[in-house]
PDB file of N, CA and C in Angstrom:
ATOM      1  N   SER A 318      -1.680  10.273 -17.968  1.00 60.00           N
ATOM      2  CA  SER A 318      -3.092  10.454 -18.255  1.00 60.00           C
ATOM      3  C   SER A 318      -3.918   9.277 -17.738  1.00 60.00           C
ATOM      4  N   ALA A 319      -3.287   8.145 -17.513  1.00 70.00           N
ATOM      5  CA  ALA A 319      -4.043   6.998 -17.014  1.00 70.00           C
ATOM      6  C   ALA A 319      -4.532   7.248 -15.591  1.00 70.00           C
ATOM      7  N   ALA A 320      -3.791   8.007 -14.815  1.00 77.00           N
ATOM      8  CA  ALA A 320      -4.213   8.304 -13.442  1.00 77.00           C
ATOM      9  C   ALA A 320      -5.448   9.188 -13.416  1.00 77.00           C
ATOM     10  N   LEU A 321      -5.686   9.935 -14.479  1.00 75.00           N
ATOM     11  CA  LEU A 321      -6.862  10.802 -14.516  1.00 75.00           C
ATOM     12  C   LEU A 321      -8.165  10.013 -14.504  1.00 75.00           C
ATOM     13  N   PHE A 322      -8.155   8.799 -15.037  1.00 75.00           N
ATOM     14  CA  PHE A 322      -9.366   7.989 -15.023  1.00 75.00           C
ATOM     15  C   PHE A 322      -9.778   7.662 -13.589  1.00 75.00           C
ATOM     16  N   GLY A 323      -8.812   7.434 -12.716  1.00 81.00           N
ATOM     17  CA  GLY A 323      -9.121   7.222 -11.305  1.00 81.00           C
ATOM     18  C   GLY A 323      -9.643   8.476 -10.640  1.00 81.00           C
ATOM     19  N   VAL A 324      -9.090   9.625 -11.018  1.00 81.00           N
ATOM     20  CA  VAL A 324      -9.553  10.895 -10.468  1.00 81.00           C
ATOM     21  C   VAL A 324     -10.975  11.193 -10.931  1.00 81.00           C
ATOM     22  N   TRP A 325     -11.266  10.882 -12.197  1.00 80.00           N
ATOM     23  CA  TRP A 325     -12.624  11.121 -12.704  1.00 80.00           C
ATOM     24  C   TRP A 325     -13.641  10.304 -11.929  1.00 80.00           C
ATOM     25  N   ASN A 326     -13.254   9.114 -11.479  1.00 82.00           N
ATOM     26  CA  ASN A 326     -14.188   8.266 -10.727  1.00 82.00           C
ATOM     27  C   ASN A 326     -14.627   8.915  -9.423  1.00 82.00           C
ATOM     28  N   LEU A 327     -13.804   9.802  -8.876  1.00 84.00           N
ATOM     29  CA  LEU A 327     -14.148  10.429  -7.604  1.00 84.00           C
ATOM     30  C   LEU A 327     -15.380  11.322  -7.704  1.00 84.00           C
ATOM     31  N   PHE A 328     -15.547  12.004  -8.830  1.00 88.00           N
ATOM     32  CA  PHE A 328     -16.686  12.913  -8.920  1.00 88.00           C
ATOM     33  C   PHE A 328     -17.570  12.690 -10.139  1.00 88.00           C
ATOM     34  N   ALA A 329     -17.031  12.208 -11.238  1.00 89.00           N
ATOM     35  CA  ALA A 329     -17.821  12.135 -12.469  1.00 89.00           C
ATOM     36  C   ALA A 329     -18.883  11.038 -12.389  1.00 89.00           C
ATOM     37  N   ARG A 330     -18.599   9.953 -11.719  1.00 88.00           N
ATOM     38  CA  ARG A 330     -19.602   8.895 -11.616  1.00 88.00           C
ATOM     39  C   ARG A 330     -20.806   9.382 -10.807  1.00 88.00           C
ATOM     40  N   SER A 331     -20.537  10.070  -9.714  1.00 89.00           N
ATOM     41  CA  SER A 331     -21.662  10.605  -8.944  1.00 89.00           C
ATOM     42  C   SER A 331     -22.350  11.743  -9.690  1.00 89.00           C
ATOM     43  N   ALA A 332     -21.600  12.515 -10.500  1.00 91.00           N
ATOM     44  CA  ALA A 332     -22.219  13.572 -11.314  1.00 91.00           C
ATOM     45  C   ALA A 332     -23.166  12.967 -12.343  1.00 91.00           C
ATOM     46  N   GLY A 333     -22.804  11.829 -12.924  1.00 92.00           N
ATOM     47  CA  GLY A 333     -23.702  11.142 -13.850  1.00 92.00           C
ATOM     48  C   GLY A 333     -24.960  10.661 -13.160  1.00 92.00           C
ATOM     49  N   GLY A 334     -24.825  10.154 -11.946  1.00 90.00           N
ATOM     50  CA  GLY A 334     -25.996   9.735 -11.186  1.00 90.00           C
ATOM     51  C   GLY A 334     -26.884  10.910 -10.809  1.00 90.00           C
ATOM     52  N   MET A 335     -26.249  12.037 -10.444  1.00 93.00           N
ATOM     53  CA  MET A 335     -27.042  13.221 -10.100  1.00 93.00           C
ATOM     54  C   MET A 335     -27.745  13.803 -11.324  1.00 93.00           C
ATOM     55  N   LEU A 336     -27.072  13.771 -12.484  1.00 94.00           N
ATOM     56  CA  LEU A 336     -27.713  14.213 -13.718  1.00 94.00           C
ATOM     57  C   LEU A 336     -28.917  13.336 -14.031  1.00 94.00           C
ATOM     58  N   SER A 337     -28.754  12.045 -13.849  1.00 93.00           N
ATOM     59  CA  SER A 337     -29.847  11.113 -14.087  1.00 93.00           C
ATOM     60  C   SER A 337     -30.996  11.359 -13.115  1.00 93.00           C
ATOM     61  N   ASP A 338     -30.698  11.599 -11.853  1.00 93.00           N
ATOM     62  CA  ASP A 338     -31.735  11.873 -10.863  1.00 93.00           C
ATOM     63  C   ASP A 338     -32.447  13.192 -11.161  1.00 93.00           C
ATOM     64  N   TRP A 339     -31.700  14.193 -11.599  1.00 95.00           N
ATOM     65  CA  TRP A 339     -32.282  15.495 -11.915  1.00 95.00           C
ATOM     66  C   TRP A 339     -33.263  15.384 -13.080  1.00 95.00           C
ATOM     67  N   LEU A 340     -32.843  14.666 -14.134  1.00 95.00           N
ATOM     68  CA  LEU A 340     -33.748  14.485 -15.268  1.00 95.00           C
ATOM     69  C   LEU A 340     -34.920  13.561 -14.931  1.00 95.00           C
ATOM     70  N   ALA A 341     -34.693  12.614 -14.024  1.00 94.00           N
ATOM     71  CA  ALA A 341     -35.785  11.721 -13.620  1.00 94.00           C
ATOM     72  C   ALA A 341     -36.852  12.478 -12.851  1.00 94.00           C
ATOM     73  N   ALA A 342     -36.463  13.484 -12.093  1.00 95.00           N
ATOM     74  CA  ALA A 342     -37.440  14.284 -11.360  1.00 95.00           C
ATOM     75  C   ALA A 342     -38.344  15.060 -12.315  1.00 95.00           C
ATOM     76  N   ARG A 343     -37.849  15.357 -13.499  1.00 96.00           N
ATOM     77  CA  ARG A 343     -38.622  16.133 -14.460  1.00 96.00           C
ATOM     78  C   ARG A 343     -39.339  15.274 -15.502  1.00 96.00           C
ATOM     79  N   MET A 344     -38.730  14.127 -15.859  1.00 94.00           N
ATOM     80  CA  MET A 344     -39.268  13.346 -16.974  1.00 94.00           C
ATOM     81  C   MET A 344     -39.522  11.883 -16.637  1.00 94.00           C
ATOM     82  N   GLY A 345     -39.230  11.456 -15.432  1.00 92.00           N
ATOM     83  CA  GLY A 345     -39.408  10.054 -15.077  1.00 92.00           C
ATOM     84  C   GLY A 345     -38.273   9.191 -15.623  1.00 92.00           C
ATOM     85  N   ILE A 346     -38.588   7.931 -15.895  1.00 91.00           N
ATOM     86  CA  ILE A 346     -37.561   7.007 -16.382  1.00 91.00           C
ATOM     87  C   ILE A 346     -37.006   7.440 -17.728  1.00 91.00           C
ATOM     88  N   ARG A 347     -37.794   8.137 -18.520  1.00 94.00           N
ATOM     89  CA  ARG A 347     -37.295   8.648 -19.799  1.00 94.00           C
ATOM     90  C   ARG A 347     -36.165   9.656 -19.581  1.00 94.00           C
ATOM     91  N   GLY A 348     -36.250  10.417 -18.524  1.00 94.00           N
ATOM     92  CA  GLY A 348     -35.169  11.346 -18.202  1.00 94.00           C
ATOM     93  C   GLY A 348     -33.874  10.623 -17.901  1.00 94.00           C
ATOM     94  N   ARG A 349     -33.972   9.514 -17.183  1.00 93.00           N
ATOM     95  CA  ARG A 349     -32.773   8.712 -16.906  1.00 93.00           C
ATOM     96  C   ARG A 349     -32.174   8.166 -18.206  1.00 93.00           C
ATOM     97  N   LEU A 350     -33.051   7.728 -19.091  1.00 94.00           N
ATOM     98  CA  LEU A 350     -32.559   7.195 -20.366  1.00 94.00           C
ATOM     99  C   LEU A 350     -31.957   8.287 -21.236  1.00 94.00           C
ATOM    100  N   TRP A 351     -32.530   9.498 -21.207  1.00 96.00           N
ATOM    101  CA  TRP A 351     -31.954  10.606 -21.961  1.00 96.00           C
ATOM    102  C   TRP A 351     -30.589  11.004 -21.398  1.00 96.00           C
ATOM    103  N   ALA A 352     -30.437  10.950 -20.087  1.00 95.00           N
ATOM    104  CA  ALA A 352     -29.132  11.246 -19.476  1.00 95.00           C
ATOM    105  C   ALA A 352     -28.100  10.214 -19.925  1.00 95.00           C
ATOM    106  N   LEU A 353     -28.496   8.948 -19.935  1.00 95.00           N
ATOM    107  CA  LEU A 353     -27.592   7.898 -20.397  1.00 95.00           C
ATOM    108  C   LEU A 353     -27.221   8.099 -21.861  1.00 95.00           C
ATOM    109  N   PHE A 354     -28.204   8.430 -22.685  1.00 96.00           N
ATOM    110  CA  PHE A 354     -27.952   8.667 -24.101  1.00 96.00           C
ATOM    111  C   PHE A 354     -26.989   9.835 -24.308  1.00 96.00           C
ATOM    112  N   ALA A 355     -27.221  10.931 -23.594  1.00 96.00           N
ATOM    113  CA  ALA A 355     -26.370  12.114 -23.765  1.00 96.00           C
ATOM    114  C   ALA A 355     -24.933  11.830 -23.334  1.00 96.00           C
ATOM    115  N   CYS A 356     -24.767  11.164 -22.205  1.00 95.00           N
ATOM    116  CA  CYS A 356     -23.412  10.851 -21.737  1.00 95.00           C
ATOM    117  C   CYS A 356     -22.708   9.878 -22.684  1.00 95.00           C
ATOM    118  N   ALA A 357     -23.438   8.883 -23.169  1.00 96.00           N
ATOM    119  CA  ALA A 357     -22.845   7.928 -24.107  1.00 96.00           C
ATOM    120  C   ALA A 357     -22.511   8.586 -25.439  1.00 96.00           C
ATOM    121  N   LEU A 358     -23.334   9.539 -25.859  1.00 97.00           N
ATOM    122  CA  LEU A 358     -23.055  10.262 -27.102  1.00 97.00           C
ATOM    123  C   LEU A 358     -21.786  11.100 -26.984  1.00 97.00           C
ATOM    124  N   VAL A 359     -21.627  11.784 -25.875  1.00 96.00           N
ATOM    125  CA  VAL A 359     -20.401  12.565 -25.648  1.00 96.00           C
ATOM    126  C   VAL A 359     -19.197  11.637 -25.567  1.00 96.00           C
ATOM    127  N   MET A 360     -19.368  10.500 -24.898  1.00 95.00           N
ATOM    128  CA  MET A 360     -18.278   9.546 -24.771  1.00 95.00           C
ATOM    129  C   MET A 360     -17.839   9.027 -26.147  1.00 95.00           C
ATOM    130  N   GLY A 361     -18.781   8.605 -26.959  1.00 95.00           N
ATOM    131  CA  GLY A 361     -18.448   8.086 -28.286  1.00 95.00           C
ATOM    132  C   GLY A 361     -17.880   9.155 -29.201  1.00 95.00           C
ATOM    133  N   SER A 362     -18.438  10.355 -29.141  1.00 95.00           N
ATOM    134  CA  SER A 362     -17.946  11.448 -29.992  1.00 95.00           C
ATOM    135  C   SER A 362     -16.523  11.827 -29.627  1.00 95.00           C
ATOM    136  N   SER A 363     -16.245  11.892 -28.333  1.00 94.00           N
ATOM    137  CA  SER A 363     -14.884  12.250 -27.931  1.00 94.00           C
ATOM    138  C   SER A 363     -13.883  11.166 -28.316  1.00 94.00           C
ATOM    139  N   LEU A 364     -14.312   9.923 -28.310  1.00 92.00           N
ATOM    140  CA  LEU A 364     -13.413   8.857 -28.730  1.00 92.00           C
ATOM    141  C   LEU A 364     -13.144   8.923 -30.231  1.00 92.00           C
ATOM    142  N   LEU A 365     -14.157   9.283 -31.016  1.00 93.00           N
ATOM    143  CA  LEU A 365     -13.942   9.463 -32.452  1.00 93.00           C
ATOM    144  C   LEU A 365     -12.999  10.627 -32.733  1.00 93.00           C
ATOM    145  N   VAL A 366     -13.167  11.719 -32.004  1.00 92.00           N
ATOM    146  CA  VAL A 366     -12.268  12.863 -32.164  1.00 92.00           C
ATOM    147  C   VAL A 366     -10.845  12.477 -31.755  1.00 92.00           C
ATOM    148  N   PHE A 367     -10.723  11.743 -30.651  1.00 90.00           N
ATOM    149  CA  PHE A 367      -9.404  11.309 -30.189  1.00 90.00           C
ATOM    150  C   PHE A 367      -8.702  10.444 -31.236  1.00 90.00           C
ATOM    151  N   ALA A 368      -9.474   9.588 -31.893  1.00 89.00           N
ATOM    152  CA  ALA A 368      -8.883   8.704 -32.899  1.00 89.00           C
ATOM    153  C   ALA A 368      -8.429   9.469 -34.138  1.00 89.00           C
ATOM    154  N   SER A 369      -9.013  10.631 -34.382  1.00 88.00           N
ATOM    155  CA  SER A 369      -8.650  11.380 -35.583  1.00 88.00           C
ATOM    156  C   SER A 369      -7.540  12.398 -35.350  1.00 88.00           C
ATOM    157  N   ILE A 370      -7.089  12.557 -34.122  1.00 87.00           N
ATOM    158  CA  ILE A 370      -6.026  13.526 -33.822  1.00 87.00           C
ATOM    159  C   ILE A 370      -4.680  12.943 -34.235  1.00 87.00           C
ATOM    160  N   THR A 371      -3.906  13.754 -34.949  1.00 78.00           N
ATOM    161  CA  THR A 371      -2.551  13.355 -35.323  1.00 78.00           C
ATOM    162  C   THR A 371      -1.548  14.231 -34.583  1.00 78.00           C
ATOM    163  N   PHE A 372      -0.357  13.718 -34.424  1.00 76.00           N
ATOM    164  CA  PHE A 372       0.681  14.470 -33.719  1.00 76.00           C
ATOM    165  C   PHE A 372       1.089  15.707 -34.507  1.00 76.00           C
ATOM    166  N   GLU A 373       1.128  15.589 -35.818  1.00 78.00           N
ATOM    167  CA  GLU A 373       1.527  16.722 -36.642  1.00 78.00           C
ATOM    168  C   GLU A 373       0.424  17.775 -36.716  1.00 78.00           C
ATOM    169  N   GLY A 374      -0.824  17.340 -36.678  1.00 71.00           N
ATOM    170  CA  GLY A 374      -1.944  18.271 -36.824  1.00 71.00           C
ATOM    171  C   GLY A 374      -2.248  19.026 -35.540  1.00 71.00           C
ATOM    172  N   SER A 375      -2.888  18.357 -34.612  1.00 73.00           N
ATOM    173  CA  SER A 375      -3.348  19.028 -33.390  1.00 73.00           C
ATOM    174  C   SER A 375      -2.370  18.919 -32.241  1.00 73.00           C
ATOM    175  N   GLY A 376      -1.638  17.848 -32.196  1.00 82.00           N
ATOM    176  CA  GLY A 376      -0.623  17.702 -31.170  1.00 82.00           C
ATOM    177  C   GLY A 376      -1.076  16.943 -29.944  1.00 82.00           C
ATOM    178  N   LEU A 377      -0.145  16.868 -29.033  1.00 84.00           N
ATOM    179  CA  LEU A 377      -0.345  16.104 -27.808  1.00 84.00           C
ATOM    180  C   LEU A 377      -1.373  16.757 -26.885  1.00 84.00           C
ATOM    181  N   GLY A 378      -1.403  18.073 -26.840  1.00 85.00           N
ATOM    182  CA  GLY A 378      -2.347  18.771 -25.962  1.00 85.00           C
ATOM    183  C   GLY A 378      -3.787  18.463 -26.302  1.00 85.00           C
ATOM    184  N   ALA A 379      -4.106  18.498 -27.583  1.00 87.00           N
ATOM    185  CA  ALA A 379      -5.480  18.198 -28.006  1.00 87.00           C
ATOM    186  C   ALA A 379      -5.837  16.749 -27.689  1.00 87.00           C
ATOM    187  N   ALA A 380      -4.879  15.853 -27.835  1.00 87.00           N
ATOM    188  CA  ALA A 380      -5.135  14.444 -27.520  1.00 87.00           C
ATOM    189  C   ALA A 380      -5.415  14.265 -26.032  1.00 87.00           C
ATOM    190  N   LEU A 381      -4.660  14.955 -25.185  1.00 87.00           N
ATOM    191  CA  LEU A 381      -4.881  14.818 -23.748  1.00 87.00           C
ATOM    192  C   LEU A 381      -6.208  15.435 -23.313  1.00 87.00           C
ATOM    193  N   VAL A 382      -6.558  16.580 -23.882  1.00 89.00           N
ATOM    194  CA  VAL A 382      -7.848  17.197 -23.550  1.00 89.00           C
ATOM    195  C   VAL A 382      -8.995  16.284 -23.979  1.00 89.00           C
ATOM    196  N   THR A 383      -8.903  15.733 -25.182  1.00 90.00           N
ATOM    197  CA  THR A 383      -9.955  14.851 -25.673  1.00 90.00           C
ATOM    198  C   THR A 383     -10.030  13.577 -24.830  1.00 90.00           C
ATOM    199  N   LEU A 384      -8.882  13.076 -24.413  1.00 88.00           N
ATOM    200  CA  LEU A 384      -8.871  11.893 -23.561  1.00 88.00           C
ATOM    201  C   LEU A 384      -9.494  12.188 -22.205  1.00 88.00           C
ATOM    202  N   CYS A 385      -9.287  13.390 -21.681  1.00 88.00           N
ATOM    203  CA  CYS A 385      -9.920  13.779 -20.414  1.00 88.00           C
ATOM    204  C   CYS A 385     -11.430  13.890 -20.560  1.00 88.00           C
ATOM    205  N   VAL A 386     -11.893  14.447 -21.670  1.00 91.00           N
ATOM    206  CA  VAL A 386     -13.343  14.525 -21.920  1.00 91.00           C
ATOM    207  C   VAL A 386     -13.918  13.117 -22.021  1.00 91.00           C
ATOM    208  N   PHE A 387     -13.207  12.231 -22.697  1.00 91.00           N
ATOM    209  CA  PHE A 387     -13.655  10.844 -22.813  1.00 91.00           C
ATOM    210  C   PHE A 387     -13.739  10.190 -21.438  1.00 91.00           C
ATOM    211  N   GLY A 388     -12.708  10.361 -20.616  1.00 89.00           N
ATOM    212  CA  GLY A 388     -12.699   9.742 -19.292  1.00 89.00           C
ATOM    213  C   GLY A 388     -13.821  10.242 -18.402  1.00 89.00           C
ATOM    214  N   CYS A 389     -14.066  11.546 -18.442  1.00 91.00           N
ATOM    215  CA  CYS A 389     -15.145  12.121 -17.636  1.00 91.00           C
ATOM    216  C   CYS A 389     -16.504  11.604 -18.103  1.00 91.00           C
ATOM    217  N   SER A 390     -16.726  11.597 -19.409  1.00 93.00           N
ATOM    218  CA  SER A 390     -18.019  11.124 -19.912  1.00 93.00           C
ATOM    219  C   SER A 390     -18.190   9.625 -19.705  1.00 93.00           C
ATOM    220  N   LEU A 391     -17.100   8.873 -19.729  1.00 92.00           N
ATOM    221  CA  LEU A 391     -17.163   7.439 -19.443  1.00 92.00           C
ATOM    222  C   LEU A 391     -17.656   7.195 -18.024  1.00 92.00           C
ATOM    223  N   CYS A 392     -17.085   7.911 -17.072  1.00 91.00           N
ATOM    224  CA  CYS A 392     -17.504   7.739 -15.678  1.00 91.00           C
ATOM    225  C   CYS A 392     -18.921   8.246 -15.456  1.00 91.00           C
ATOM    226  N   MET A 393     -19.305   9.325 -16.126  1.00 93.00           N
ATOM    227  CA  MET A 393     -20.687   9.810 -16.009  1.00 93.00           C
ATOM    228  C   MET A 393     -21.669   8.790 -16.580  1.00 93.00           C
ATOM    229  N   THR A 394     -21.279   8.136 -17.663  1.00 94.00           N
ATOM    230  CA  THR A 394     -22.130   7.092 -18.232  1.00 94.00           C
ATOM    231  C   THR A 394     -22.291   5.939 -17.249  1.00 94.00           C
ATOM    232  N   ASN A 395     -21.218   5.577 -16.562  1.00 91.00           N
ATOM    233  CA  ASN A 395     -21.315   4.533 -15.537  1.00 91.00           C
ATOM    234  C   ASN A 395     -22.296   4.932 -14.447  1.00 91.00           C
ATOM    235  N   GLY A 396     -22.230   6.185 -14.009  1.00 90.00           N
ATOM    236  CA  GLY A 396     -23.163   6.661 -12.992  1.00 90.00           C
ATOM    237  C   GLY A 396     -24.603   6.608 -13.459  1.00 90.00           C
ATOM    238  N   CYS A 397     -24.824   6.943 -14.726  1.00 92.00           N
ATOM    239  CA  CYS A 397     -26.187   6.868 -15.275  1.00 92.00           C
ATOM    240  C   CYS A 397     -26.683   5.432 -15.319  1.00 92.00           C
ATOM    241  N   VAL A 398     -25.811   4.507 -15.694  1.00 89.00           N
ATOM    242  CA  VAL A 398     -26.205   3.089 -15.731  1.00 89.00           C
ATOM    243  C   VAL A 398     -26.548   2.600 -14.334  1.00 89.00           C
ATOM    244  N   PHE A 399     -25.733   2.977 -13.351  1.00 86.00           N
ATOM    245  CA  PHE A 399     -25.996   2.543 -11.980  1.00 86.00           C
ATOM    246  C   PHE A 399     -27.301   3.119 -11.449  1.00 86.00           C
ATOM    247  N   SER A 400     -27.748   4.257 -11.974  1.00 86.00           N
ATOM    248  CA  SER A 400     -29.002   4.832 -11.499  1.00 86.00           C
ATOM    249  C   SER A 400     -30.220   4.225 -12.206  1.00 86.00           C
ATOM    250  N   ILE A 401     -30.009   3.564 -13.329  1.00 86.00           N
ATOM    251  CA  ILE A 401     -31.124   2.978 -14.081  1.00 86.00           C
ATOM    252  C   ILE A 401     -31.406   1.536 -13.672  1.00 86.00           C
ATOM    253  N   VAL A 402     -30.372   0.779 -13.367  1.00 82.00           N
ATOM    254  CA  VAL A 402     -30.517  -0.660 -13.116  1.00 82.00           C
ATOM    255  C   VAL A 402     -31.525  -0.991 -12.016  1.00 82.00           C
ATOM    256  N   PRO A 403     -31.552  -0.277 -10.885  1.00 81.00           N
ATOM    257  CA  PRO A 403     -32.530  -0.658  -9.850  1.00 81.00           C
ATOM    258  C   PRO A 403     -33.990  -0.557 -10.309  1.00 81.00           C
ATOM    259  N   PHE A 404     -34.266   0.279 -11.293  1.00 79.00           N
ATOM    260  CA  PHE A 404     -35.632   0.423 -11.763  1.00 79.00           C
ATOM    261  C   PHE A 404     -35.992  -0.610 -12.821  1.00 79.00           C
ATOM    262  N   LEU A 405     -35.025  -1.067 -13.572  1.00 77.00           N
ATOM    263  CA  LEU A 405     -35.298  -2.028 -14.638  1.00 77.00           C
ATOM    264  C   LEU A 405     -35.176  -3.471 -14.180  1.00 77.00           C
ATOM    265  N   GLU A 406     -34.219  -3.749 -13.314  1.00 75.00           N
ATOM    266  CA  GLU A 406     -33.997  -5.119 -12.840  1.00 75.00           C
ATOM    267  C   GLU A 406     -33.592  -5.075 -11.359  1.00 75.00           C
ATOM    268  N   PRO A 407     -34.570  -5.006 -10.464  1.00 76.00           N
ATOM    269  CA  PRO A 407     -34.246  -4.875  -9.029  1.00 76.00           C
ATOM    270  C   PRO A 407     -33.409  -6.019  -8.473  1.00 76.00           C
ATOM    271  N   SER A 408     -33.517  -7.204  -9.041  1.00 77.00           N
ATOM    272  CA  SER A 408     -32.752  -8.343  -8.536  1.00 77.00           C
ATOM    273  C   SER A 408     -31.283  -8.277  -8.926  1.00 77.00           C
ATOM    274  N   ALA A 409     -30.921  -7.396  -9.857  1.00 70.00           N
ATOM    275  CA  ALA A 409     -29.533  -7.309 -10.323  1.00 70.00           C
ATOM    276  C   ALA A 409     -28.747  -6.178  -9.662  1.00 70.00           C
ATOM    277  N   VAL A 410     -29.317  -5.522  -8.675  1.00 71.00           N
ATOM    278  CA  VAL A 410     -28.648  -4.381  -8.059  1.00 71.00           C
ATOM    279  C   VAL A 410     -27.318  -4.790  -7.430  1.00 71.00           C
ATOM    280  N   GLY A 411     -27.293  -5.893  -6.724  1.00 72.00           N
ATOM    281  CA  GLY A 411     -26.060  -6.336  -6.079  1.00 72.00           C
ATOM    282  C   GLY A 411     -24.973  -6.673  -7.078  1.00 72.00           C
ATOM    283  N   GLY A 412     -25.339  -7.297  -8.184  1.00 71.00           N
ATOM    284  CA  GLY A 412     -24.359  -7.668  -9.201  1.00 71.00           C
ATOM    285  C   GLY A 412     -23.791  -6.460  -9.914  1.00 71.00           C
ATOM    286  N   VAL A 413     -24.601  -5.448 -10.108  1.00 64.00           N
ATOM    287  CA  VAL A 413     -24.141  -4.264 -10.810  1.00 64.00           C
ATOM    288  C   VAL A 413     -23.275  -3.393  -9.912  1.00 64.00           C
ATOM    289  N   SER A 414     -23.676  -3.250  -8.650  1.00 61.00           N
ATOM    290  CA  SER A 414     -22.937  -2.360  -7.759  1.00 61.00           C
ATOM    291  C   SER A 414     -21.678  -3.008  -7.197  1.00 61.00           C
ATOM    292  N   GLY A 415     -21.467  -4.275  -7.471  1.00 55.00           N
ATOM    293  CA  GLY A 415     -20.225  -4.924  -7.085  1.00 55.00           C
ATOM    294  C   GLY A 415     -20.347  -5.595  -5.767  1.00 55.00           C
TER     295      GLY A 415
END
């Protein structure tokens, strides 16, 4: 399951940026912030669900599905952050993008 986090980076990070751009076209910077909030909310909720899964109760399958949802939302949140930084702190673009 650790390899899935690398796979999620291939498309989920850009999907988060595209979601942020789509909402920004409709709502401006508030749309970008709402995209970040929604992705972070899904990320945190899936991590809480993952922490409550037991082997006897839901099993390994539910844990892996929840971990995949967490990984995808984590990368989407990264994409949303990368789309917000140039508007809030233009001098930090190089530091954020690596």
